[in-house]
Amino acid sequence: MAEPAPMLDPVTLAVLDNRLRAIVEEMGEAMLRTSYSQILNSSRDFSIALCDAQCRLVAQADHIPVHVGAMPWAARAVAEAFPAPREGDTYLLNDPYHGGSHLPDLTIIIPIFAEGALRFWSVVRAHQSDIGGATHGGYNPGATEIWQEGVRIPPIRLGEDGGLRDDLIRMLATNTRLPRDFTGDLMAMIGAARLGEQRLLPLLATHGAGRMEAAVGAILDLSEAHARRILATWPDGSWLGEAFLDDDGFGREDIAIRARVTKRSESLVVDLSESDEQATGFVNSSYPNMRSAVAMAFAFLLDPEVAKNDGAFRPVEVIAREGTVVWAREGAPVTLCTSHCSNEIVESIVRALQHCCPERAMGGWGRRFRVAITGQDARRPQRRFVWHLFHARPGGGASAGGDGWSTSGEWHSAGGLKFGSVEMAEARFPLLFERHEFLPGSAGEGQHRGGLGGELSLLVESDGPCRANTAGDGARHGAAGMCGGRDGAPHHYRLRRADGTERVLKTKEVGIGIEPGDRLLVQAGGGGGWGDPARRDPAARARDEQEGLVP
């Protein structure tokens, strides 16, 4: 007969919950301080999680929301591929059709054992500056199948008995354009995951595996109960929300994501099966990414103090149809999915629920429009650079609580991605930031306005010609206004040649030639407004005018 689960008093439970959260936060700090590439040690495009032996999300750090909801699927993929993990093993994957979200996001997973059995998984996911494939920077706007997007890594055992397979690491690094950065970032990921193990083992030894298992169960149950209490206050009903992708890069425009959301008692059903069929280009979503986007939308509607773990997401049932843009069949390109269509999945759900819980709905956050440039820097003639645009970010959405945050980014990152130091970017890359400021008039109007997008003039000072590609959305559709608020302005990106001629950059282009002396001129869209603009406080309008935030 099984022994009864240990009883835990509320104080001990709170201490253990906070200790688990502290561990993932420390893992994140280690990752930030040891990674090599700009995309990680400046823009912070990584996330940390702890899952239990059942692959349930137990704790996460506040990094990139769209990463975290997909990480339990990575742990499940490893558990299925390696049903008998061993102490000292290290696992790696990135394949969107085997537990990953998109190819640039590598995931390191380390099993943690105590008292002779698996107890936790330490999980680190980080976006790589390059992952091979047909174009630099991890995104290929011209891809029509996943094999054109980069190296696919199903769950593999990267090391055992505490060691690593150097031959596998060399093979993977050789298939990227920045092997030094790739290897350094991979080692940082492994170090952060092992730090999680080092911090959990004493906790398991002190409290015992059974007590920790009971604590995890209680923590998840409390989060579930908290989420259901919130849902119980919402009116029952069913609503349809829609959001649209600009295009897929192959001439197909206004691709619809539709969420039919039904609220009954303390549960929510999100049905995405009416979404459009999958696209030719890379705007399709993998299944883990779609599930993560749904969890992200629900998390945004909960109280801030609700722990965002497996328990908090139990009240939500997800219905989707394979072959749609939100759940592509294996082989389809999906690299843009963590930005688009994840943002549109969130937007469609919030658009539906603005009629159910308007005080919790928020205006749409800006869409991602990324540029990646590769070339040579005269200061480092032996080393090729790849630079990712994280500056001049779009604005966040407004809410019942106030105006949106300016240049805070997109819904899928919710401020977790940083644009980093302008001076540091100029020191590391052949770039000169001539102008980097708020863009007046970019925010959606409302009782509370959206956050402003950014405006940037960037001079390229490379040693010889560069190549660039773009990957994004939002040049046709701005961030959605909610509850009567107006949409934010769409993006407007241009390339100005040294001779003064200009052309508009599309959101999905490959092989763009950039010469020394050329400039990127970026006008990023703002966030959506919330509430009727006629109800805006006149003092707030006057303040915006005084600060130059309106044209």
XYZ file of C-alpha atoms in Angstrom:
551
model
C 0.000 0.000 0.000
C 1.386 3.403 -1.020
C 2.343 5.778 1.740
C 0.088 8.845 2.093
C 1.471 12.104 0.690
C 3.188 14.234 3.346
C 1.156 17.120 4.688
C 2.666 20.550 4.155
C 1.853 23.631 6.188
C 1.212 26.871 4.222
C 4.459 28.499 5.338
C 6.637 25.614 4.162
C 4.711 25.435 0.909
C 5.245 29.158 0.277
C 8.959 28.816 1.068
C 9.373 25.911 -1.369
C 7.383 27.680 -4.093
C 9.568 30.760 -3.791
C 12.711 28.630 -3.664
C 11.796 26.985 -6.971
C 11.178 30.382 -8.529
C 14.493 31.658 -7.179
C 16.284 28.727 -8.816
C 14.935 29.496 -12.287
C 15.746 33.185 -11.838
C 19.333 32.338 -10.877
C 19.597 30.046 -13.889
C 18.513 32.969 -16.063
C 21.136 35.252 -14.590
C 23.820 32.644 -15.277
C 22.614 32.344 -18.866
C 22.677 36.109 -19.360
C 26.227 36.460 -18.037
C 27.841 33.537 -19.874
C 26.254 33.552 -23.345
C 28.258 34.798 -26.314
C 25.848 36.281 -28.839
C 24.100 39.659 -28.878
C 20.711 38.001 -29.214
C 21.179 36.386 -25.790
C 23.494 38.531 -23.663
C 21.947 41.812 -24.812
C 18.445 41.099 -26.106
C 17.822 38.203 -23.660
C 16.024 35.904 -26.101
C 16.013 32.881 -23.782
C 13.801 31.282 -21.142
C 14.162 28.960 -18.152
C 11.808 26.393 -16.659
C 11.616 23.504 -14.218
C 9.290 20.603 -14.997
C 8.523 17.682 -12.713
C 8.950 14.015 -13.633
C 5.526 14.102 -15.308
C 6.752 16.964 -17.549
C 4.413 19.458 -15.897
C 5.557 23.085 -15.811
C 6.413 23.825 -12.162
C 8.325 27.114 -12.236
C 9.486 29.623 -14.813
C 11.440 32.842 -14.813
C 9.987 36.012 -16.327
C 11.639 35.839 -19.723
C 9.861 35.112 -23.044
C 6.228 33.979 -22.579
C 5.927 32.171 -25.905
C 8.942 30.011 -25.030
C 7.731 28.854 -21.670
C 4.340 27.461 -22.608
C 6.021 25.229 -25.199
C 8.837 23.935 -22.977
C 6.806 21.121 -21.308
C 6.235 19.722 -24.803
C 10.006 19.565 -25.229
C 10.354 17.687 -21.949
C 7.635 15.264 -23.086
C 9.414 14.718 -26.397
C 12.634 13.817 -24.570
C 10.776 11.527 -22.151
C 9.168 9.713 -25.085
C 12.415 9.423 -27.055
C 14.425 8.326 -23.984
C 12.061 6.440 -21.660
C 14.936 5.456 -19.369
C 16.947 8.655 -18.779
C 20.056 8.379 -16.673
C 21.669 10.624 -14.119
C 24.314 12.739 -15.859
C 22.521 12.801 -19.215
C 22.162 15.987 -21.279
C 19.526 16.198 -24.014
C 19.117 18.628 -26.892
C 16.364 19.355 -29.430
C 14.989 22.083 -31.672
C 12.705 20.259 -34.128
C 9.240 21.909 -34.165
C 7.687 18.567 -35.022
C 9.396 16.805 -32.111
C 8.891 19.077 -29.118
C 10.398 22.345 -30.356
C 8.712 25.582 -31.404
C 10.945 26.749 -34.265
C 14.457 25.822 -35.381
C 16.430 28.796 -33.982
C 15.298 27.897 -30.444
C 17.587 25.214 -29.050
C 16.389 23.477 -25.899
C 18.715 21.816 -23.389
C 17.082 19.410 -20.944
C 18.783 17.744 -17.979
C 17.087 15.084 -15.819
C 17.422 15.482 -12.062
C 17.394 12.381 -9.862
C 16.949 11.868 -6.132
C 16.478 8.708 -4.082
C 17.011 6.595 -7.178
C 14.270 8.089 -9.377
C 13.700 10.946 -11.800
C 12.255 13.974 -9.975
C 12.632 17.045 -12.202
C 13.720 18.253 -15.629
C 15.900 21.373 -15.843
C 15.022 23.143 -19.110
C 16.757 26.009 -20.933
C 15.569 27.365 -24.288
C 17.594 29.977 -26.192
C 17.343 31.535 -29.635
C 20.491 31.136 -31.738
C 21.973 33.865 -33.915
C 22.180 31.371 -36.772
C 20.956 27.821 -37.261
C 22.180 27.116 -40.794
C 19.756 26.816 -43.680
C 19.534 28.869 -46.833
C 19.897 32.321 -45.239
C 21.789 33.863 -42.351
C 20.186 34.678 -39.025
C 17.802 31.752 -38.554
C 14.877 33.037 -40.650
C 14.342 32.233 -44.323
C 11.437 34.210 -45.816
C 11.804 32.186 -49.012
C 11.367 28.779 -47.368
C 8.573 26.529 -48.560
C 9.615 23.543 -46.430
C 11.319 23.167 -43.091
C 14.502 21.674 -44.548
C 15.270 25.098 -46.058
C 15.129 26.748 -42.644
C 18.086 25.195 -40.859
C 19.394 22.176 -38.977
C 16.654 19.960 -37.517
C 17.560 18.310 -34.225
C 15.075 15.791 -32.840
C 15.621 14.821 -29.196
C 19.213 13.565 -28.948
C 21.462 12.604 -26.060
C 24.196 15.231 -26.247
C 26.132 13.810 -23.336
C 26.097 11.176 -20.608
C 27.771 10.537 -17.261
C 28.223 14.287 -16.837
C 30.182 14.652 -20.090
C 29.354 15.889 -23.582
C 29.668 14.461 -27.080
C 32.264 16.782 -28.642
C 31.745 15.182 -32.049
C 28.041 16.054 -32.025
C 28.752 19.609 -30.890
C 31.322 20.055 -33.682
C 28.889 18.666 -36.241
C 26.142 21.065 -35.174
C 28.450 24.088 -34.953
C 29.885 23.349 -38.401
C 26.389 23.661 -39.845
C 25.975 27.249 -38.617
C 27.543 30.449 -39.898
C 28.741 31.516 -36.440
C 30.255 28.384 -34.905
C 32.018 30.301 -32.135
C 28.829 31.981 -30.963
C 26.819 28.796 -31.413
C 29.210 26.739 -29.304
C 29.569 29.424 -26.640
C 25.810 29.877 -26.354
C 25.256 26.124 -26.198
C 27.767 25.841 -23.344
C 25.999 28.687 -21.542
C 22.693 26.834 -21.893
C 24.184 23.624 -20.534
C 25.782 25.516 -17.654
C 22.482 27.168 -16.735
C 20.645 23.832 -16.860
C 23.287 22.188 -14.672
C 23.044 25.076 -12.224
C 19.364 24.208 -11.875
C 20.367 20.653 -10.989
C 22.981 21.894 -8.501
C 20.403 24.055 -6.730
C 17.634 21.451 -6.705
C 19.671 18.554 -5.326
C 20.238 20.123 -1.873
C 16.563 21.061 -1.744
C 15.598 17.456 -2.487
C 18.098 16.188 0.087
C 16.793 18.539 2.783
C 13.078 17.951 2.296
C 13.040 14.509 0.716
C 11.719 13.487 -2.683
C 8.262 12.606 -1.368
C 7.828 15.923 0.370
C 8.973 17.824 -2.726
C 6.591 15.834 -4.904
C 3.738 16.687 -2.567
C 4.770 20.349 -2.597
C 4.740 20.452 -6.404
C 1.295 18.878 -6.488
C -0.014 21.386 -3.960
C 1.551 24.352 -5.783
C -0.057 23.323 -9.070
C -3.422 22.708 -7.400
C -3.347 26.142 -5.765
C -2.646 27.821 -9.110
C -5.500 25.908 -10.699
C -7.880 26.907 -7.922
C -6.820 30.553 -8.227
C -7.374 30.555 -12.008
C -10.782 28.882 -11.667
C -11.878 31.429 -9.041
C -11.127 34.189 -11.545
C -12.977 32.389 -14.354
C -16.005 31.912 -12.144
C -16.486 35.688 -12.019
C -16.781 35.971 -15.819
C -20.166 35.608 -17.547
C -20.827 32.413 -19.479
C -21.047 32.651 -23.252
C -19.328 32.044 -26.565
C -17.521 34.632 -28.682
C -15.507 34.686 -31.927
C -12.308 36.678 -32.314
C -10.292 37.180 -35.485
C -6.802 38.410 -36.254
C -5.009 38.614 -39.581
C -1.491 38.033 -40.825
C -0.399 40.477 -43.538
C 0.765 37.755 -45.907
C 2.911 34.622 -46.187
C 5.562 36.124 -48.459
C 4.218 34.288 -51.491
C 1.340 36.550 -52.476
C -1.329 35.239 -50.116
C -2.669 38.096 -47.989
C -4.903 38.560 -44.942
C -4.534 35.068 -43.503
C -7.111 34.673 -40.740
C -6.663 33.167 -37.287
C -10.050 32.606 -35.668
C -10.642 31.756 -32.023
C -14.093 30.697 -30.896
C -13.893 30.972 -27.117
C -16.547 29.425 -24.894
C -16.693 30.104 -21.180
C -18.712 27.770 -18.947
C -18.560 27.940 -15.160
C -14.854 27.652 -14.235
C -13.591 26.409 -17.607
C -12.646 27.853 -20.966
C -12.635 26.190 -24.399
C -10.511 27.803 -27.130
C -11.394 26.444 -30.571
C -8.971 27.480 -33.336
C -10.223 25.000 -35.928
C -11.889 27.723 -38.053
C -8.503 29.307 -38.800
C -7.331 29.449 -42.414
C -5.462 26.609 -44.061
C -1.692 26.451 -43.637
C 0.408 28.788 -45.758
C 3.200 28.301 -48.266
C 5.591 30.467 -46.262
C 7.013 30.351 -42.749
C 4.094 31.977 -40.890
C 2.655 28.548 -39.964
C 2.737 27.420 -36.343
C 4.042 24.208 -34.872
C 1.756 22.440 -32.395
C 3.785 23.264 -29.233
C 3.960 26.918 -30.268
C 0.194 27.051 -30.803
C -0.456 25.535 -27.387
C 1.977 28.012 -25.860
C 0.233 30.968 -27.531
C -3.121 29.887 -26.080
C -1.604 29.532 -22.611
C 0.047 32.939 -23.026
C -3.254 34.626 -23.908
C -4.956 33.105 -20.861
C -2.046 34.070 -18.603
C -2.340 37.699 -19.714
C -5.971 37.750 -18.523
C -5.237 36.375 -15.043
C -4.163 38.283 -11.966
C -0.406 39.002 -11.885
C 0.071 37.019 -8.674
C -1.254 33.761 -10.170
C 1.764 31.479 -10.604
C 1.956 30.668 -14.334
C 2.479 26.915 -14.137
C 0.736 23.752 -15.297
C -2.030 24.200 -12.743
C -2.958 27.678 -13.951
C -3.573 26.353 -17.481
C -5.680 23.332 -16.517
C -8.997 25.202 -16.896
C -8.320 25.751 -20.628
C -9.218 23.156 -23.265
C -7.728 23.678 -26.731
C -9.310 22.491 -29.973
C -7.378 22.841 -33.235
C -7.231 21.240 -36.664
C -4.033 19.936 -38.234
C -3.377 21.487 -41.619
C -4.357 24.998 -40.556
C -1.993 27.915 -40.145
C -2.063 27.422 -36.353
C -1.071 23.729 -36.589
C 0.847 22.898 -39.739
C 1.479 19.405 -41.018
C 5.018 18.093 -40.628
C 7.392 19.476 -43.230
C 5.877 22.951 -43.495
C 8.121 25.954 -42.746
C 7.362 27.456 -39.333
C 10.285 29.656 -38.314
C 8.314 32.896 -37.920
C 5.712 31.187 -35.724
C 7.004 32.292 -32.317
C 6.251 35.846 -33.456
C 3.630 35.257 -36.137
C 1.219 33.605 -35.951
C 1.582 33.362 -32.134
C 0.774 37.087 -31.771
C -2.344 36.638 -33.880
C -3.472 33.613 -31.852
C -3.254 35.754 -28.708
C -4.966 38.681 -30.404
C -7.862 36.558 -31.661
C -8.454 35.123 -28.172
C -8.339 38.528 -26.482
C -10.596 39.971 -29.186
C -13.129 37.281 -28.337
C -12.849 37.752 -24.576
C -13.056 41.559 -24.665
C -16.814 40.938 -24.679
C -16.552 38.660 -21.641
C -14.033 40.405 -19.376
C -13.401 43.880 -20.838
C -11.624 45.074 -17.706
C -8.996 42.350 -18.230
C -8.618 42.616 -22.014
C -5.766 44.749 -23.296
C -5.095 46.451 -26.593
C -2.950 44.538 -29.055
C 0.807 44.680 -28.696
C 2.864 45.610 -31.741
C 3.930 43.090 -34.319
C 7.503 41.887 -34.899
C 9.447 43.214 -37.887
C 12.996 41.908 -37.734
C 15.980 42.651 -39.965
C 19.140 40.519 -39.939
C 22.311 41.875 -41.568
C 25.482 39.926 -42.298
C 28.807 41.212 -43.557
C 32.336 42.165 -42.545
C 33.549 44.663 -39.968
C 36.891 46.327 -40.735
C 37.682 46.242 -37.004
C 37.430 42.439 -37.024
C 38.461 41.424 -40.549
C 38.653 37.714 -39.799
C 35.177 37.407 -38.341
C 31.840 37.597 -40.118
C 29.039 39.311 -38.181
C 25.301 38.676 -38.056
C 23.298 41.464 -36.435
C 19.623 41.185 -35.477
C 17.485 44.307 -35.200
C 15.906 44.505 -31.746
C 15.858 48.296 -31.542
C 12.957 50.659 -32.324
C 10.495 48.148 -30.952
C 6.727 48.484 -31.301
C 4.455 49.664 -28.502
C 2.503 47.616 -25.985
C -1.271 47.642 -25.741
C -3.320 49.811 -23.412
C -5.547 48.332 -20.725
C -8.212 49.354 -18.233
C -5.333 50.250 -15.923
C -3.737 52.849 -18.171
C -1.735 53.616 -21.295
C 0.429 50.982 -22.969
C 4.179 50.826 -22.485
C 6.116 52.477 -25.301
C 8.658 50.457 -27.334
C 8.078 47.459 -25.072
C 7.778 44.975 -27.910
C 5.331 42.328 -29.014
C 2.697 40.204 -27.334
C 4.782 37.039 -27.559
C 7.607 38.607 -25.541
C 5.613 41.124 -23.432
C 8.669 43.229 -22.702
C 10.975 40.240 -22.155
C 13.068 41.020 -25.224
C 15.344 44.018 -24.782
C 16.862 46.255 -27.428
C 19.988 46.599 -25.354
C 22.547 49.368 -25.249
C 22.917 51.484 -28.390
C 26.540 52.163 -27.472
C 27.261 48.458 -27.020
C 25.714 47.640 -30.402
C 27.914 50.296 -32.048
C 30.980 48.860 -30.310
C 30.241 45.309 -31.444
C 28.951 45.944 -34.968
C 29.732 48.401 -37.835
C 26.608 50.486 -37.172
C 25.883 54.086 -36.209
C 22.578 54.926 -34.499
C 21.809 58.423 -35.771
C 18.323 58.557 -34.256
C 16.470 56.307 -31.819
C 13.349 57.718 -30.167
C 9.588 57.442 -29.758
C 7.471 57.794 -32.919
C 4.744 60.411 -32.310
C 1.264 59.389 -33.399
C 2.022 55.676 -33.687
C -0.136 54.619 -30.724
C -3.759 53.567 -31.052
C -6.117 56.093 -29.472
C -8.502 55.180 -26.681
C -9.658 56.037 -23.208
C -6.153 54.768 -22.591
C -3.815 54.965 -25.579
C -1.393 52.307 -26.704
C 2.327 52.594 -26.209
C 4.326 54.355 -28.902
C 6.532 52.532 -31.361
C 10.123 53.533 -31.990
C 11.760 55.517 -34.779
C 15.289 54.695 -35.892
C 17.844 55.955 -38.409
C 20.676 53.441 -38.649
C 23.792 54.018 -40.763
C 25.636 50.907 -41.980
C 29.445 51.283 -41.826
C 30.480 47.806 -42.916
C 33.642 46.809 -44.736
C 32.106 46.152 -48.143
C 28.596 45.087 -49.108
C 26.239 43.312 -46.705
C 23.239 41.083 -47.190
C 20.007 41.395 -45.232
C 16.726 39.596 -44.857
C 13.513 40.585 -43.158
C 11.074 38.457 -41.187
C 7.961 39.881 -39.671
C 4.454 41.200 -40.045
C 2.395 44.284 -39.289
C 2.965 46.512 -42.326
C -0.706 46.051 -43.334
C -2.385 45.365 -39.995
C -1.552 47.376 -36.882
C -1.998 46.185 -33.299
C -5.690 45.767 -32.492
C -7.615 48.242 -30.405
C -9.914 46.704 -27.791
C -13.212 47.697 -26.149
C -13.674 50.629 -28.516
C -9.995 51.613 -28.739
C -8.285 52.298 -32.085
C -5.670 50.154 -33.768
C -2.033 51.158 -33.522
C -0.255 52.361 -36.664
C 1.305 49.686 -38.871
C 5.064 49.469 -39.440
C 6.881 51.418 -42.134
C 10.484 50.348 -42.844
C 12.634 51.849 -45.600
C 16.118 51.386 -47.020
C 17.742 54.703 -48.031
C 20.721 54.339 -50.324
C 23.809 56.500 -49.962
C 22.681 58.389 -53.082
C 19.399 59.366 -51.382
C 17.076 56.977 -53.226
C 14.694 54.961 -51.060
C 12.565 51.873 -51.197
C 10.083 50.333 -48.772
C 11.173 47.084 -47.140
C 8.680 44.259 -47.176
C 8.188 42.188 -44.038
C 9.368 39.006 -45.775
C 12.368 39.497 -48.046
C 15.618 37.643 -48.639
C 18.844 38.711 -50.312
C 18.597 42.477 -49.737
C 21.844 44.170 -50.751
C 23.128 46.850 -48.359
C 26.191 48.972 -49.128
C 28.332 51.020 -46.753
C 26.627 54.377 -46.295
C 23.107 52.970 -46.666
C 20.561 53.604 -43.914
C 17.713 51.675 -42.381
C 14.825 54.014 -41.586
C 12.448 52.332 -39.158
C 9.039 53.539 -38.035
C 7.611 50.893 -35.731
C 3.893 50.600 -35.053
C 2.354 51.428 -31.709
C 0.118 49.409 -29.426
C -3.653 49.255 -29.627
C -5.830 51.560 -27.572
C -8.380 50.499 -24.932
C -11.818 52.078 -24.532
C -13.627 54.881 -26.322
C -11.193 57.709 -27.218
C -13.893 60.231 -26.324
C -13.514 59.166 -22.688
C -9.808 59.995 -22.493
C -8.858 62.359 -19.702
C -8.204 65.818 -21.210
C -5.213 66.175 -18.907
C -3.695 63.025 -20.420
C -4.221 64.434 -23.913
C -2.577 67.688 -22.905
C 0.373 65.832 -21.408
C 0.876 63.839 -24.625
C 0.874 67.072 -26.625
C 3.287 68.747 -24.228
C 5.699 65.815 -24.436
C 5.506 65.662 -28.232
C 3.918 62.200 -28.342
C 1.264 63.212 -30.868
C 1.951 64.813 -34.283
